[in-house]
Coordinates of C-alpha atoms in Angstrom, one line a residue:
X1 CA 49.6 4.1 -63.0
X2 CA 52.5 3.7 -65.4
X3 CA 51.8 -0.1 -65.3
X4 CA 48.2 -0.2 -66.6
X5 CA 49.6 2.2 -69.1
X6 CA 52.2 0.4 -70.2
X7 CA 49.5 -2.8 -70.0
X8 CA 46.9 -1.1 -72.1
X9 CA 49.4 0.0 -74.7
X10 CA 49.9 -3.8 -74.7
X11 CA 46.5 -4.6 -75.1
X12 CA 46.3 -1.6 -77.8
X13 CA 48.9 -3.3 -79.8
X14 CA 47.8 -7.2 -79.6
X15 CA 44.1 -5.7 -80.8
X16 CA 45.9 -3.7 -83.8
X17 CA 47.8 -6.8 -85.3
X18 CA 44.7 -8.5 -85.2
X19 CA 42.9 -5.8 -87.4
X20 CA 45.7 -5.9 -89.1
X21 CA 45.4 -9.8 -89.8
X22 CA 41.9 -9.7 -90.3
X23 CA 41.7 -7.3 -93.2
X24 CA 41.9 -9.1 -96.7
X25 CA 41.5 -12.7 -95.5
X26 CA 39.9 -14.9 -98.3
X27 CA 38.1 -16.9 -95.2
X28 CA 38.9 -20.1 -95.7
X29 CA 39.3 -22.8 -93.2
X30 CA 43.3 -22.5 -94.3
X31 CA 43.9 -19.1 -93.8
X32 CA 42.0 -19.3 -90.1
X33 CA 43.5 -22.4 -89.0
X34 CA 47.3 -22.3 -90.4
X35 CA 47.5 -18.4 -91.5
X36 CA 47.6 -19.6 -95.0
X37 CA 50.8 -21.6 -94.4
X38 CA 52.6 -18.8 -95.7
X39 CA 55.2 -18.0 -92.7
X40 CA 59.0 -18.3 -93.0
X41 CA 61.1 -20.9 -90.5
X42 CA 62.5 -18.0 -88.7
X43 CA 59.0 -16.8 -88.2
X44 CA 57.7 -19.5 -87.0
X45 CA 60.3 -20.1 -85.2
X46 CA 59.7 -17.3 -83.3
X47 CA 56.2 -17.9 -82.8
X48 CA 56.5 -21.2 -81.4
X49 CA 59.1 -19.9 -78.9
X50 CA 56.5 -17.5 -78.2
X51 CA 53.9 -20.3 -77.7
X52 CA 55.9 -22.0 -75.5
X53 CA 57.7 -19.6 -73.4
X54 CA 54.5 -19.0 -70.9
X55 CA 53.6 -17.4 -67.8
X56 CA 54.4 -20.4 -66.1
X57 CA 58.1 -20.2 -67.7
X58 CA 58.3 -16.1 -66.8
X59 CA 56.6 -16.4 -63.5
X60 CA 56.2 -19.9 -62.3
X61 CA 59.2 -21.4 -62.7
X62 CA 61.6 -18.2 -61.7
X63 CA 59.2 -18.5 -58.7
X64 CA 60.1 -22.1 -57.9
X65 CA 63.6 -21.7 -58.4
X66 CA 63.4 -18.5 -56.1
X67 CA 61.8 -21.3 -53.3
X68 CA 63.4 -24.2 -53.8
X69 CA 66.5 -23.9 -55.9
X70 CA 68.0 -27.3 -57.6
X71 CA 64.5 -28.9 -57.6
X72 CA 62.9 -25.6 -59.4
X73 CA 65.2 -26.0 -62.0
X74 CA 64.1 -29.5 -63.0
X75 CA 61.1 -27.6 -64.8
X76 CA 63.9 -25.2 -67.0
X77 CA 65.8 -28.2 -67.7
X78 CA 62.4 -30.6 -68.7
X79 CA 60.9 -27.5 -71.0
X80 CA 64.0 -27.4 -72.7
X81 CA 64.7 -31.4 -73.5
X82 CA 61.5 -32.0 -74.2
X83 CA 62.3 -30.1 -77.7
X84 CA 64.3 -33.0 -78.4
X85 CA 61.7 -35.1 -78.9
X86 CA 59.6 -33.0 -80.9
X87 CA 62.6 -32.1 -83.2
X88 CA 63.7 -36.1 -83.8
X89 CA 59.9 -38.0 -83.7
X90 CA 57.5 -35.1 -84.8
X91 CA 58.0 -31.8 -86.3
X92 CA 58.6 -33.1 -90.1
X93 CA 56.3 -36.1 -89.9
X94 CA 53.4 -34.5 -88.0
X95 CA 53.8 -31.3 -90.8
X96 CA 53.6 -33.9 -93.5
X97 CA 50.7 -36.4 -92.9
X98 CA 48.4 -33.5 -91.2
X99 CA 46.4 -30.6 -92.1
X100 CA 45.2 -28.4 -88.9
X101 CA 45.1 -30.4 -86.1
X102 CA 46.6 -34.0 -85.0
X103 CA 43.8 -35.8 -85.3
X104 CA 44.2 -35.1 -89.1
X105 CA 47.5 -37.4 -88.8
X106 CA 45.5 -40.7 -87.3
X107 CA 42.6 -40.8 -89.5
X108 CA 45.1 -40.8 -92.1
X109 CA 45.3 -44.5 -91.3
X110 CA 42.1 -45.1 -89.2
X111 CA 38.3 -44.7 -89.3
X112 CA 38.1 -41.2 -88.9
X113 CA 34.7 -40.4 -86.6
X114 CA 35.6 -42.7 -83.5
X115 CA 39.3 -40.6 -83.9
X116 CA 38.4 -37.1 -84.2
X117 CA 36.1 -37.7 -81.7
X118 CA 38.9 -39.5 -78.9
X119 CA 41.2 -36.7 -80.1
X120 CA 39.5 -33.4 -80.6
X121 CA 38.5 -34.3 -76.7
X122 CA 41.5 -34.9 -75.4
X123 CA 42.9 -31.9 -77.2
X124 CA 40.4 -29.9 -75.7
X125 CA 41.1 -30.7 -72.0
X126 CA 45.2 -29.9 -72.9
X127 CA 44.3 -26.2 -73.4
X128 CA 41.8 -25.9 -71.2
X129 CA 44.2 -27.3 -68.3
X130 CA 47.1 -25.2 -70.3
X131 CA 44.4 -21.9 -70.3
X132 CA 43.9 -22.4 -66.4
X133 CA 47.8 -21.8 -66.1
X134 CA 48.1 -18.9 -67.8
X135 CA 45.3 -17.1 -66.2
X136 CA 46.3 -18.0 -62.8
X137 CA 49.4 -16.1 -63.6
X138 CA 47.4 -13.1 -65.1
X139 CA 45.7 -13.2 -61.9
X140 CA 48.8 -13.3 -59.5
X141 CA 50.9 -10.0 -61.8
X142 CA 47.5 -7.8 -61.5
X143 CA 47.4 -8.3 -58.2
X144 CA 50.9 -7.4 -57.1
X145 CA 51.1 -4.2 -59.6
X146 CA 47.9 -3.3 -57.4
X147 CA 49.4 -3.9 -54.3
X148 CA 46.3 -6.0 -53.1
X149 CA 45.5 -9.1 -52.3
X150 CA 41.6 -8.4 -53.3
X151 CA 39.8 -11.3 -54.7
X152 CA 38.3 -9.0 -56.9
X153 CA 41.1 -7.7 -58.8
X154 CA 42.3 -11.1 -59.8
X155 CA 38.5 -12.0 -61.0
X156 CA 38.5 -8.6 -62.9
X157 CA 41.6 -9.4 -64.2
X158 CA 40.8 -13.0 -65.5
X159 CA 37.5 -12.1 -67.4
X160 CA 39.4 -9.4 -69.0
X161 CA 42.4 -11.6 -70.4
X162 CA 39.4 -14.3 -71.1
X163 CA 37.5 -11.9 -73.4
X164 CA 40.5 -10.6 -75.2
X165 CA 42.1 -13.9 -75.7
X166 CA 38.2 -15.4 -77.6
X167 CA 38.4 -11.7 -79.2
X168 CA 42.0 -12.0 -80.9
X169 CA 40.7 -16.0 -82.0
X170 CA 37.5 -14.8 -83.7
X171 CA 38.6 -11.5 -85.5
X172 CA 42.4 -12.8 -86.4
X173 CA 42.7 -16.6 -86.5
X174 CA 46.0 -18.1 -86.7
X175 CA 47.6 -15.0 -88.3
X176 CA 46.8 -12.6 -86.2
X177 CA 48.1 -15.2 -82.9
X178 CA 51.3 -16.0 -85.2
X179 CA 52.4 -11.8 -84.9
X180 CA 50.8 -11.7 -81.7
X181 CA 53.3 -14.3 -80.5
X182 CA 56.3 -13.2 -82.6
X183 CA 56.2 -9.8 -80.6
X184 CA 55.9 -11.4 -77.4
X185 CA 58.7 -13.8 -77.9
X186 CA 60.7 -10.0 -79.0
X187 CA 59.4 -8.5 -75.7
X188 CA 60.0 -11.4 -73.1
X189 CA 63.1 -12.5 -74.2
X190 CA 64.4 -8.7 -74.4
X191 CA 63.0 -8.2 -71.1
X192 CA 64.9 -11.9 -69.7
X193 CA 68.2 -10.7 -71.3
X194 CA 68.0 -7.0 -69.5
X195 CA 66.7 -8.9 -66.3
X196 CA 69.2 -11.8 -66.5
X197 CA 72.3 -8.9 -66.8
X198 CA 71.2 -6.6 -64.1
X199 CA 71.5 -9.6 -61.8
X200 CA 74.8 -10.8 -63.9
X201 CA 76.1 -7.1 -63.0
X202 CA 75.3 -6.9 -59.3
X203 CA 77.4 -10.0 -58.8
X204 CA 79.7 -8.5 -61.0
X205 CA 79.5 -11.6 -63.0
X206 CA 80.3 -14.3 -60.6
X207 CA 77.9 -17.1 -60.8
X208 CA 79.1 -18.9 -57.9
X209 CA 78.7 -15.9 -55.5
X210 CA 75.1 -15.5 -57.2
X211 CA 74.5 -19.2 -56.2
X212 CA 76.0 -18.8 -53.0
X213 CA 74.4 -15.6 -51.8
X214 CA 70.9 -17.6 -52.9
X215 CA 71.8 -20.2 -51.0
X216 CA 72.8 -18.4 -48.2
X217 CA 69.2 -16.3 -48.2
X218 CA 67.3 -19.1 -48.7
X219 CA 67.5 -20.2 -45.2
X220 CA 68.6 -23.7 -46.3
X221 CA 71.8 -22.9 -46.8
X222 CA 73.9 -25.6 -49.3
X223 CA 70.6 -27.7 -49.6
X224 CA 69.1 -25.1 -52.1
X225 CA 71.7 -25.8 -54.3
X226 CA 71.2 -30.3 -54.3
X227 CA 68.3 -32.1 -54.8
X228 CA 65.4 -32.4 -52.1
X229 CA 63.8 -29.6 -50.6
X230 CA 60.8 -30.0 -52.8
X231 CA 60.9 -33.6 -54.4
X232 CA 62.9 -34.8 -51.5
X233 CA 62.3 -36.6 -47.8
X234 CA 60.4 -39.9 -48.8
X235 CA 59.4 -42.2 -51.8
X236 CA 56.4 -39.7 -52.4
X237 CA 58.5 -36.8 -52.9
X238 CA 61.0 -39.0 -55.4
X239 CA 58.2 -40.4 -57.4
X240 CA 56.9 -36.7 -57.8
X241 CA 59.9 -36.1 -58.9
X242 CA 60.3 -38.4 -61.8
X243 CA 56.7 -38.0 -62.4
X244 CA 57.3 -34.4 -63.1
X245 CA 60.3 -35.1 -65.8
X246 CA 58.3 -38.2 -67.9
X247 CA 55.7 -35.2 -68.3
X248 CA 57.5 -32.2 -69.2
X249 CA 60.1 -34.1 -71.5
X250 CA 57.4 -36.1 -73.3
X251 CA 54.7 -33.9 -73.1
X252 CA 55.4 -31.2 -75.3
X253 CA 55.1 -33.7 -78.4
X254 CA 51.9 -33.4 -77.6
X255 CA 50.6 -30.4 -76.8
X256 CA 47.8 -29.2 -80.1
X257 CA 49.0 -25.9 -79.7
X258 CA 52.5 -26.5 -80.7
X259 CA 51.9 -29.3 -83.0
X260 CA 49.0 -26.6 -85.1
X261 CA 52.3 -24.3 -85.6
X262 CA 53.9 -27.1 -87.9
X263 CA 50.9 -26.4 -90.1
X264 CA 51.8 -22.7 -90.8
X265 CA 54.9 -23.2 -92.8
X266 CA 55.0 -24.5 -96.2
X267 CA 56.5 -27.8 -96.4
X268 CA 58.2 -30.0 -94.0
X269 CA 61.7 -28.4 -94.0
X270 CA 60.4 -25.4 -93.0
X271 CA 59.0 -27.3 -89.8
X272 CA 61.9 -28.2 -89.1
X273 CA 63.8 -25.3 -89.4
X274 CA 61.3 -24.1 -87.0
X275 CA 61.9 -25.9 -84.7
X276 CA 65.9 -25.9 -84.8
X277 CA 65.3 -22.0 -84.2
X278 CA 62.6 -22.6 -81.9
X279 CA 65.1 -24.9 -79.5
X280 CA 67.8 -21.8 -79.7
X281 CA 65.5 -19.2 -78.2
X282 CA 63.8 -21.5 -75.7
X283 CA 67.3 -23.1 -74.5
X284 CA 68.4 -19.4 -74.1
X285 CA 65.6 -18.4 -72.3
X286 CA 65.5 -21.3 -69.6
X287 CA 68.9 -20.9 -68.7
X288 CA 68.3 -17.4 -67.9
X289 CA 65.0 -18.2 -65.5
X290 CA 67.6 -19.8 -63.5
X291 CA 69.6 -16.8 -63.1
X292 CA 66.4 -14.8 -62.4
X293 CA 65.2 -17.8 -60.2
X294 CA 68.2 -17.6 -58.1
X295 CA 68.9 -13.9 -58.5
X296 CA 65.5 -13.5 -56.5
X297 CA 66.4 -15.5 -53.9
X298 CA 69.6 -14.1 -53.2
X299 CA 68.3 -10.6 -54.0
X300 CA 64.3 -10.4 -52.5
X301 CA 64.7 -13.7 -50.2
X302 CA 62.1 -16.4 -50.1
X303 CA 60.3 -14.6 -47.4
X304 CA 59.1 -11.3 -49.5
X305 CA 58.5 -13.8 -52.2
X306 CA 56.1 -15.9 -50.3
X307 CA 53.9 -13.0 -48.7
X308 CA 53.6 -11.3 -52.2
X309 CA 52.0 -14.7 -53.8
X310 CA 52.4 -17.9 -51.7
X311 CA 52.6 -20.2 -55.3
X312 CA 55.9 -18.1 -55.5
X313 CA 54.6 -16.4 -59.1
X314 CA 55.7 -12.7 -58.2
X315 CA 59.3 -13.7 -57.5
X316 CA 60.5 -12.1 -60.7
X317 CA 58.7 -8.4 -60.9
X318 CA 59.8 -8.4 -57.0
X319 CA 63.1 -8.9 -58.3
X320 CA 62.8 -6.3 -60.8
X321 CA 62.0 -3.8 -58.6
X322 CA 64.9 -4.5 -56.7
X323 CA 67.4 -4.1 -59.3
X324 CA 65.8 -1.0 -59.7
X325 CA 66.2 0.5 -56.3
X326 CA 63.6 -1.4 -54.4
X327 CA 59.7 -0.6 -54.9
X328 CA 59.9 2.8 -53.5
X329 CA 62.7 4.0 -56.1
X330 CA 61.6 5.9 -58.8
X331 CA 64.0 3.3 -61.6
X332 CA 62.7 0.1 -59.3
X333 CA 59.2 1.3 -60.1
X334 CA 59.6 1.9 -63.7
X335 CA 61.5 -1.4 -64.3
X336 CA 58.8 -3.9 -62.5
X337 CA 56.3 -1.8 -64.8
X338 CA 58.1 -3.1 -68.1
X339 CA 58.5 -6.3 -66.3
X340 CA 54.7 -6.6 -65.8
X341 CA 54.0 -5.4 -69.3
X342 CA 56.3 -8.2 -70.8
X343 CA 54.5 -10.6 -68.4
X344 CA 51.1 -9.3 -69.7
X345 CA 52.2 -9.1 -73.3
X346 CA 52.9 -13.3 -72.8
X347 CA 50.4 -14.2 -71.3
X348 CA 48.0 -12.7 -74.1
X349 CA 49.8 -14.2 -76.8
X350 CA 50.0 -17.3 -75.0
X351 CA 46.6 -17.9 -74.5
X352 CA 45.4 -16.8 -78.1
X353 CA 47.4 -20.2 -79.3
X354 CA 46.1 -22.6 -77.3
X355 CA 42.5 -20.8 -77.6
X356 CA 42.8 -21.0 -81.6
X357 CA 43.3 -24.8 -81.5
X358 CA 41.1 -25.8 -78.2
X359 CA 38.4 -24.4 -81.3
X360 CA 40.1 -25.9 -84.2
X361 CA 39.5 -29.3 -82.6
X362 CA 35.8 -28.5 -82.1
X363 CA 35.7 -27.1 -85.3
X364 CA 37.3 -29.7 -87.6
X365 CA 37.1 -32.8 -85.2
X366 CA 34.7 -32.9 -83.1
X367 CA 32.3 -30.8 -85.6
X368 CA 33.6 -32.9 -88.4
X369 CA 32.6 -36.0 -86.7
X370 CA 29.2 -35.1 -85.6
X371 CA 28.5 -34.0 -89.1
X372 CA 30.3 -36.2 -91.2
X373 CA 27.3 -37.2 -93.2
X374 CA 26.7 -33.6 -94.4
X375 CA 28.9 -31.5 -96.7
X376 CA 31.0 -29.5 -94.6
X377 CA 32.1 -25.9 -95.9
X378 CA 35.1 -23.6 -94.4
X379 CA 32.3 -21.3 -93.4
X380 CA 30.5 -23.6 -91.2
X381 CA 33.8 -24.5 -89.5
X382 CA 35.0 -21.0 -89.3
X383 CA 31.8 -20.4 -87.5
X384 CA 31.8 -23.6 -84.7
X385 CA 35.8 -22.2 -84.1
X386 CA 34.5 -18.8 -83.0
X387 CA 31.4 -20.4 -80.8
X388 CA 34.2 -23.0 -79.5
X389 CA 36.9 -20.1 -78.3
X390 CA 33.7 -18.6 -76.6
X391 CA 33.0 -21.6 -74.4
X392 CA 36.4 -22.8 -74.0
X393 CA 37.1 -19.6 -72.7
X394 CA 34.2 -19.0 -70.5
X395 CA 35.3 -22.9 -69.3
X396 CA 38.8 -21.7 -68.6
X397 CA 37.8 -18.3 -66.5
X398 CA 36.1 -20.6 -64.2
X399 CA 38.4 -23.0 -64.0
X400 CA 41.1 -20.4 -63.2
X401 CA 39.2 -18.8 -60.2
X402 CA 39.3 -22.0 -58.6
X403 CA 42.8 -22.7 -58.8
X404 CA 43.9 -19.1 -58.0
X405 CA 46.1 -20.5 -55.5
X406 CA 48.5 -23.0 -57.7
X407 CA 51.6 -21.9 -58.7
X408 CA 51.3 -21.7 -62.5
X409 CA 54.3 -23.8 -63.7
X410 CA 53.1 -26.5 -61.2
X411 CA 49.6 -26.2 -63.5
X412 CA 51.4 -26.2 -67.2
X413 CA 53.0 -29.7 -65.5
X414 CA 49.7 -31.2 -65.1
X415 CA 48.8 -29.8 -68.9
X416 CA 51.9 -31.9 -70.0
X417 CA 50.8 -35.2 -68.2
X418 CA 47.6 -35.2 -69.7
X419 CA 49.2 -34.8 -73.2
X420 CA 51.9 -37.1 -72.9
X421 CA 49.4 -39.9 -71.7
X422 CA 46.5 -39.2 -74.5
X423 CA 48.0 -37.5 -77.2
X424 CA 51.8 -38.9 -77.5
X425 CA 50.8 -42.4 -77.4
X426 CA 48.4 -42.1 -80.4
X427 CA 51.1 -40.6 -82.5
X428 CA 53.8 -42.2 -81.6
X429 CA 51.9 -45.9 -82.6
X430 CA 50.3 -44.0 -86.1
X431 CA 54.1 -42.9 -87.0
X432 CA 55.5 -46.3 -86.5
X433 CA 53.5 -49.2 -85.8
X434 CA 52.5 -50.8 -88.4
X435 CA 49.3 -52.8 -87.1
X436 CA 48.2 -50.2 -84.9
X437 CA 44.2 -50.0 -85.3
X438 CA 41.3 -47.8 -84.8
X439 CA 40.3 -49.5 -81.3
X440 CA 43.8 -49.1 -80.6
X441 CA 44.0 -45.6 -81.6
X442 CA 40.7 -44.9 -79.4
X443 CA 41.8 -46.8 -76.3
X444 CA 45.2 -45.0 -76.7
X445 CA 43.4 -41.9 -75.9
X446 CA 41.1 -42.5 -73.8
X447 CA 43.4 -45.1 -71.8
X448 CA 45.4 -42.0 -71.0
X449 CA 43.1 -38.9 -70.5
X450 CA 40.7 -41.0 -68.4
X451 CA 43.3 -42.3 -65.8
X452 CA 45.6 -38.8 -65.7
X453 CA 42.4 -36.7 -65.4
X454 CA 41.3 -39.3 -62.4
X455 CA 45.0 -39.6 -60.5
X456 CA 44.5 -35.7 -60.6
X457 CA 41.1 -35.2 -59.0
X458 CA 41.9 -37.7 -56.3
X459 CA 45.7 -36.6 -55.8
X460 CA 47.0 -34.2 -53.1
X461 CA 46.0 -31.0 -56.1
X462 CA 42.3 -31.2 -55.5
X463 CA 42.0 -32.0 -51.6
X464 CA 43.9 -33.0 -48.4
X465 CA 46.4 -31.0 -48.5
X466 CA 46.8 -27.0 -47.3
X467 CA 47.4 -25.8 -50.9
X468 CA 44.6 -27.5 -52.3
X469 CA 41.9 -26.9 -54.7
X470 CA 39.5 -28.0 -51.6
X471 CA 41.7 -28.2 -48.2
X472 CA 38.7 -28.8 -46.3
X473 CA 38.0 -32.1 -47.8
X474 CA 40.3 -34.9 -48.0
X475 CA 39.4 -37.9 -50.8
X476 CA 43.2 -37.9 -51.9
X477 CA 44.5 -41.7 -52.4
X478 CA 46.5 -41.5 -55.1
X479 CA 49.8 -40.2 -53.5
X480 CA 51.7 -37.9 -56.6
X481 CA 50.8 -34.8 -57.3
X482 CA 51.8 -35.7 -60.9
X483 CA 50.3 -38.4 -62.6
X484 CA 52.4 -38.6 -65.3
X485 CA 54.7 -41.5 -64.5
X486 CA 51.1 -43.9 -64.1
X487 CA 49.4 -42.3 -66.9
X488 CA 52.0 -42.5 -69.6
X489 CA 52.8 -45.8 -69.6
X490 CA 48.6 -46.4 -69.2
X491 CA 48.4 -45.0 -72.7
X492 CA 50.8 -46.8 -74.4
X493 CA 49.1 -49.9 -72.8
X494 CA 45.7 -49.2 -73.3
X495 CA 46.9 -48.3 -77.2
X496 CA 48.7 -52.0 -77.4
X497 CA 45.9 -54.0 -76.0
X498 CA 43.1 -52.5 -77.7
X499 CA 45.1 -53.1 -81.2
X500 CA 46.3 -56.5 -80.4
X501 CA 42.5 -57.5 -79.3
X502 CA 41.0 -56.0 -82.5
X503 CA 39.6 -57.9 -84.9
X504 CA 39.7 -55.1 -87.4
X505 CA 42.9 -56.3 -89.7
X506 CA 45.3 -53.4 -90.1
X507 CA 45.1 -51.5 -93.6
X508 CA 48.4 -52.0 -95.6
X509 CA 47.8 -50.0 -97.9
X510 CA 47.0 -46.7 -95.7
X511 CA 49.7 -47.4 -93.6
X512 CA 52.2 -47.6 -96.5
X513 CA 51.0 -44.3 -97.8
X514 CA 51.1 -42.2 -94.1
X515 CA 54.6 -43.8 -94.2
X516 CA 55.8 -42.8 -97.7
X517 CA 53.5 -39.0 -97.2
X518 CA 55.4 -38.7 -93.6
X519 CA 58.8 -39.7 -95.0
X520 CA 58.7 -37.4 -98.0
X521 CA 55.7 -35.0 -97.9
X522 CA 54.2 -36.0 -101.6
X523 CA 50.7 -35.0 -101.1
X524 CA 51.1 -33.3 -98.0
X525 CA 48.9 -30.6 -97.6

């Protein structure tokens, strides 16, 4: 009882702020999109480290370090380096040449219908996947603060977090999400710092006798703590592996959630500020999943974890109740309560984010390029955003009951492939290459989504396998369950040839302008 208490207050709270927001909004495309661009670099930075640190961070990956140690921590360590690239390639450039969304940046330079049309769909499929994840872990907390396994209450649960997540979109736009996620980021990483120093405490302080009793619980005794027992034991296993790190480390360049959050600050210095604060909260916060990671393991044990959730997403409220006394004590109780409302509290703010820009790529791209003949008003826009976060979230909900099964951080992984092949590419050639072309720009894109979205579908995720989407069937061929290290370098291919065969000649002039507007920001909106 305390928990859906403490889970509606949450919900009671996210709804406020986005009455809050709402109230006095001029209604302009703007305001809805980028929240007026009015927020501070600590604010945003804030925001973006709520954006980013998930369900799949919180529950997924503490769960994967709870079951497999070293090779759990390889998601930790690729969230966190992947901010490298968005601080060095991006974050000021991306801020400067765009307005709401990344297609905004190519058509800069290109033709802009075939564009917004390659990249509001790709952007779309990124938070759909990136939904799925997060509402697979909404699923998997409901159920074990129920203390049932009932198909029901994970459905129950996902229509819920999928109505609230298209409500908070529609009523609050970008303002509205930004608060939402600044008082996550407050919550989760207050609740990750009490979490990561109960554990510290019970080992009074001794990290190697924290990794060593994991270690010794794990059943695998020294091999939790060295590469293998999930990406080890053949050439498959490897090539997962490295599959897995090309897509975390060069996929968060290219998620449209995270790249909309450079448009909410006022110039480009300010985005990068933003990010510089962003990296300091996130690099706290992964380093203290691995404590929880291993602190479940040495405290719950891999077994309790595994018949809670079998994707290993419960390992952390488990372990809350066990610093608390164990489930039946009174504190254990109380403390996996606050645990589960900081889990619910992310997962709501997460999924507003990617929500708002799955719709602000209908809205201004895919819209725009229907429609491109007619004058378009911030009105009309507005109003395809709110019908977009409808159907992307009805999209999502179904998506999510299929995959109830996956563990969530193993999900946001495939989310980062499919960026990283059709998104990164595109913006990578439009910052820097100077004959880069509209064909090219097109073929990037699809040259990326097409092949990542295939390798998935016919991979080990969807069937042949015991954890799979379909274990009764078996059509997998392609052996990796992360396409990443294919699909990458697909896009970057596909974007090369369909430039180099082009016989539209590369415009000079727009080039030279995107470079001097990236470089310095004049005219930047």
């Amino acid at each position: 009882m305390l928990t859906v208490l403490l889970f509606c207050a949450v919900v009671v709270a996210t709804l406020a702020i986005t009455s809050w927001a709402g109230r006095g909004r001029r209604g302009s495309a703007e305001e809805f999109f980028a929240g007026g661009r009015l927020f501070s670099p600590l604010e945003n930075g804030f925001a973006i480290a709520g954006d980013y640190m998930s369900a799949a961070s919180f529950l997924g990956i503490s769960g994967l370090i709870a079951l497999y140690g070293y090779d759990g921590m390889l998601y930790s360590i690729g969230f966190l380096v992947a901010w490298l690239v968005v601080l060095l390639l991006v974050a000021e450039l991306v801020r400067n040449c765009g307005r709401f969304t990344l297609a905004d940046v190519v058509a800069a330079r290109m033709r802009e219908r075939p564009v917004r049309r390659a990249l509001g769909t790709s952007s779309v499929t990124v938070s759909v996947l990136y939904l799925v994840a997060q509402m697979v872990g909404a699923g998997s907390l409901v159920a074990l603060l129920l203390g049932t396994r009932d198909g029901l209450a994970h459905t129950v649960t996902v229509l819920v977090v999928g109505a609230l997540m298209i409500v908070y979109v529609c009523c609050g736009g970008m303002r509205a999400t930004t608060w939402i996620q600044i008082v996550k980021a407050v919550l989760l990483l207050g609740g990750a710092v009490a979490l990561t120093a109960l554990v510290l405490v019970r080992f009074g302080g001794d990290l190697p006798g924290l990794l060593s009793a994991a270690a010794e619980r794990s059943g695998h005794g020294r091999e939790f703590l060295a590469p293998g027992l999930l990406y080890g034991g053949g050439w498959t296993a490897r090539l997962d592996f490295v599959s897995l790190g090309v897509a975390l480390v060069l996929g968060t360049a290219g998620l449209p959630h995270i790249l909309a959050r450079f448009y909410t600050v006022p110039t480009a210095r300010a985005a990068r500020r933003s990010v510089i604060w962003a990296i300091g909260l996130i690099g706290g916060f992964y380093l203290m999943t691995i404590v929880l990671g291993t602190g479940a393991a040495a405290l719950v044990g891999p077994e309790e974890v595994l018949l809670s959730d079998s994707a290993g997403n419960n390992a952390v409220p488990l372990l809350a109740a066990e610093l608390g006394g164990g489930a039946g004590a009174r504190a254990g109780a109380v403390l996996a309560a606050l645990t589960a409302a900081v889990a619910g509290a992310t997962i709501l703010a997460v999924v507003a984010g990617v929500t708002l820009a799955a719709s602000a790529a209908v809205a201004h791209d895919l819209y725009a390029s229907l429609r491109s003949r007619r004058p378009r008003t911030d009105r009309g826009e507005i109003a395809v955003a709110r019908a977009a976060a409808a159907v992307v979230g009805a999209v999502a909900v179904g998506l999510s009951l299929l995959a109830a099964q996956l563990n969530v951080a193993f999900l946001v992984g495939l989310a980062f492939a499919v960026a990283a092949s059709a998104n990164l590419p595109v913006l990578l050639y439009t910052l820097f290459w100077r004959r880069f072309t509209t064909r090219g720009a097109t073929w990037a894109v699809y040259g990326g989504l097409v092949p990542a979205l295939a390798l998935v579908v016919l991979s080990p995720v969807v069937s042949g396998s015991a954890h799979a989407l379909f274990p009764g069937l078996d059509f997998a061929v392609f052996p990796l369950e992360n396409p990443g290290l294919v699909s990458v370098p697909l896009g970057f291919v596909a974007g090369w040839l369909g430039t180099v065969t082009s016989r539209e000649r590369p415009d000079a002039a727009r080039h030279a302008e995107t470079e001097v507007r990236a470089l310095t920001g004049a005219g930047a909106a």
